[in-house]
Amino acid sequence: MTPSLTSTTGGIDLPVRLRRLRRTESLRRAVRETRLDAAQFLWPLFVRSGHGIRMPIGSMPGVFQTSVDELLLDAGRAVAAGIGGILLFGIPDTKDATGSSAWDPHGPVAEAVRAVKRDFPQLLVVTDVCMCEYTDHGHCGLLTASGDVDNDATLDLLAREALAHAEAGADIIAPSDMMDGRIGHLRRALDGAGFQHVPIMSYAAKYSSAFYGPFREAAESTPAFGDRRSYQMDPANAREALREVRLDVAEGADILMVKPAGAYLDIIAAVKQDTGMPLAAYQVSGEYSMIKAAAERGWLDGNRAMMESLVAIARAGADLIITYFALEAAAALRDR
Ligand code: PBG
């Protein structure tokens, strides 16, 4: 009989039975299309000054703000779990209108980069480059007299911050501000200072999202007034995401990022298809906290929801996944 691609209707003759390969875990494992690997995870960590500090973040169970000494313990856990890298966010001691702590060579991020690269040279250290944690108004750049974020004036501040991170030894710089032209500006600044070898991971398609809510508690970066809709993308737009990423590629981005991840899987797939570039996706604080909260209430199986959410992001086309689940997911992959 000639093999047929479709089953005969009527249930008499069924040469094709897709259930055959779903029968046992061994079969399912053998034909699985998407595999997760701890090496593709980047674990976001929040660092502040001081010693022996490990402050829980109320809206993100299992996530902490730590001092550098405590952060080194987490970096050690990341290495032991085989996680690819960490993504550092800083909480400065002081904030001002220009966010000047952002380029402090002895600020928490610079100190953390030096300490982690000294103790764990093989762990990738990525730094978030943005002004919102450092400005007293909480916006991602300098403000004009009328309260708008001044795009072009912000670029130089971002460059100073990126250079401070590169000088401390960051492996990758990750600008998350969404100013126009920042990738080209940062590339020139890095190259001009001898950091031609430092890649830029661009938050290329970053949406103005309610899912960042818990992060703003974690990073103490809630805007004092207004919102970020004049610089972050409108959630309704997909074609615009491709314009954003093409510009960033043209300006010299090495890795692109889509953020958030779970509600933007179509964007991840489209960017992968359009650019073929190394692609990261950020499973943001709200995505994490929703799963944690539902699991705490017994409303869903937290472990399975975690792994399903991550494999979906990889299936959509992400090479790297930035996730607060990194350590737990790495453990789940190991125990499988
Ligand atoms: C800073 C920044 C934000 C996030 C990463 N970098 C917050 C924002 O843009 O308001 C969100 C991360 C998360 O929610 O986990 N610009």
Short mmCIF file of N, CA, C and O and ligand atoms in Angstrom, two decimals, residues 89 128 130 132-133 140 176 203 206 211-212 215-216 228 232 259 282 284-285 324, ligand 1:
data_model
loop_
_atom_site.label_atom_id
_atom_site.label_comp_id
_atom_site.label_asym_id
_atom_site.label_seq_id
_atom_site.Cartn_x
_atom_site.Cartn_y
_atom_site.Cartn_z
N PHE A 89 21.70 44.55 37.10
CA PHE A 89 21.02 45.82 37.28
C PHE A 89 21.52 46.44 38.57
O PHE A 89 21.67 45.73 39.58
N ASP A 128 23.07 45.86 32.18
CA ASP A 128 21.98 46.70 31.68
C ASP A 128 22.48 48.13 31.61
O ASP A 128 23.01 48.65 32.60
N CYS A 130 21.07 51.71 31.14
CA CYS A 130 19.85 52.52 31.10
C CYS A 130 19.94 53.53 32.24
O CYS A 130 20.64 53.30 33.21
N CYS A 132 17.21 54.73 33.97
CA CYS A 132 16.03 54.82 34.83
C CYS A 132 16.31 54.45 36.29
O CYS A 132 15.65 54.95 37.19
N GLU A 133 17.31 53.59 36.53
CA GLU A 133 17.63 53.26 37.92
C GLU A 133 18.38 54.41 38.60
O GLU A 133 18.51 54.42 39.82
N CYS A 140 14.08 57.10 31.58
CA CYS A 140 15.28 56.44 31.02
C CYS A 140 16.22 57.42 30.33
O CYS A 140 17.03 57.03 29.48
N SER A 176 18.93 49.26 27.34
CA SER A 176 17.49 48.95 27.42
C SER A 176 16.62 50.20 27.39
O SER A 176 15.44 50.14 27.68
N TYR A 203 18.29 45.81 23.36
CA TYR A 203 16.86 45.66 23.60
C TYR A 203 16.20 46.35 22.41
O TYR A 203 15.84 47.51 22.47
N LYS A 206 11.51 46.62 22.41
CA LYS A 206 11.09 46.62 23.81
C LYS A 206 9.78 47.38 23.91
O LYS A 206 9.70 48.55 23.55
N PHE A 211 3.80 44.25 32.13
CA PHE A 211 4.51 43.11 32.74
C PHE A 211 5.84 43.50 33.40
O PHE A 211 6.50 42.66 33.98
N TYR A 212 6.24 44.78 33.28
CA TYR A 212 7.45 45.23 33.99
C TYR A 212 7.14 45.64 35.42
O TYR A 212 8.05 46.02 36.16
N PHE A 215 9.33 44.44 38.38
CA PHE A 215 10.73 44.86 38.22
C PHE A 215 10.96 46.24 38.80
O PHE A 215 12.00 46.53 39.37
N ARG A 216 9.96 47.10 38.64
CA ARG A 216 10.17 48.49 39.07
C ARG A 216 10.30 48.58 40.58
O ARG A 216 10.96 49.46 41.10
N ARG A 228 6.31 55.28 30.11
CA ARG A 228 7.42 55.19 29.16
C ARG A 228 6.94 55.07 27.71
O ARG A 228 7.68 54.66 26.84
N GLN A 232 9.20 53.60 24.70
CA GLN A 232 9.05 52.16 24.47
C GLN A 232 7.92 51.92 23.48
O GLN A 232 7.06 52.77 23.28
N LYS A 259 11.38 41.98 24.05
CA LYS A 259 10.98 42.05 25.45
C LYS A 259 9.65 42.75 25.59
O LYS A 259 9.47 43.80 24.98
N TYR A 282 13.44 38.33 26.63
CA TYR A 282 13.44 38.60 28.06
C TYR A 282 12.09 38.21 28.65
O TYR A 282 11.08 38.85 28.37
N VAL A 284 10.04 38.67 31.37
CA VAL A 284 10.18 39.75 32.34
C VAL A 284 9.53 39.43 33.68
O VAL A 284 8.87 38.39 33.85
N SER A 285 9.71 40.38 34.59
CA SER A 285 9.28 40.19 35.98
C SER A 285 7.82 39.75 36.11
O SER A 285 7.51 38.83 36.86
N TYR A 324 14.22 35.04 35.27
CA TYR A 324 14.42 34.94 36.71
C TYR A 324 14.33 33.49 37.16
O TYR A 324 14.68 33.18 38.30
C1 PBG B 1 15.07 49.40 32.47
C2 PBG B 1 14.53 48.04 32.38
C3 PBG B 1 13.25 47.58 32.67
C4 PBG B 1 13.29 46.20 32.57
C5 PBG B 1 14.58 45.86 32.17
N1 PBG B 1 15.32 47.02 32.03
C6 PBG B 1 12.05 48.28 33.16
C7 PBG B 1 11.40 49.28 32.33
O1 PBG B 1 11.72 49.51 31.16
O2 PBG B 1 10.51 49.90 32.90
C8 PBG B 1 12.18 45.25 32.86
C9 PBG B 1 12.59 43.92 33.31
C10 PBG B 1 11.53 43.12 33.97
O3 PBG B 1 10.36 43.51 34.09
O4 PBG B 1 11.89 42.02 34.40
N2 PBG B 1 14.87 50.26 31.44
#
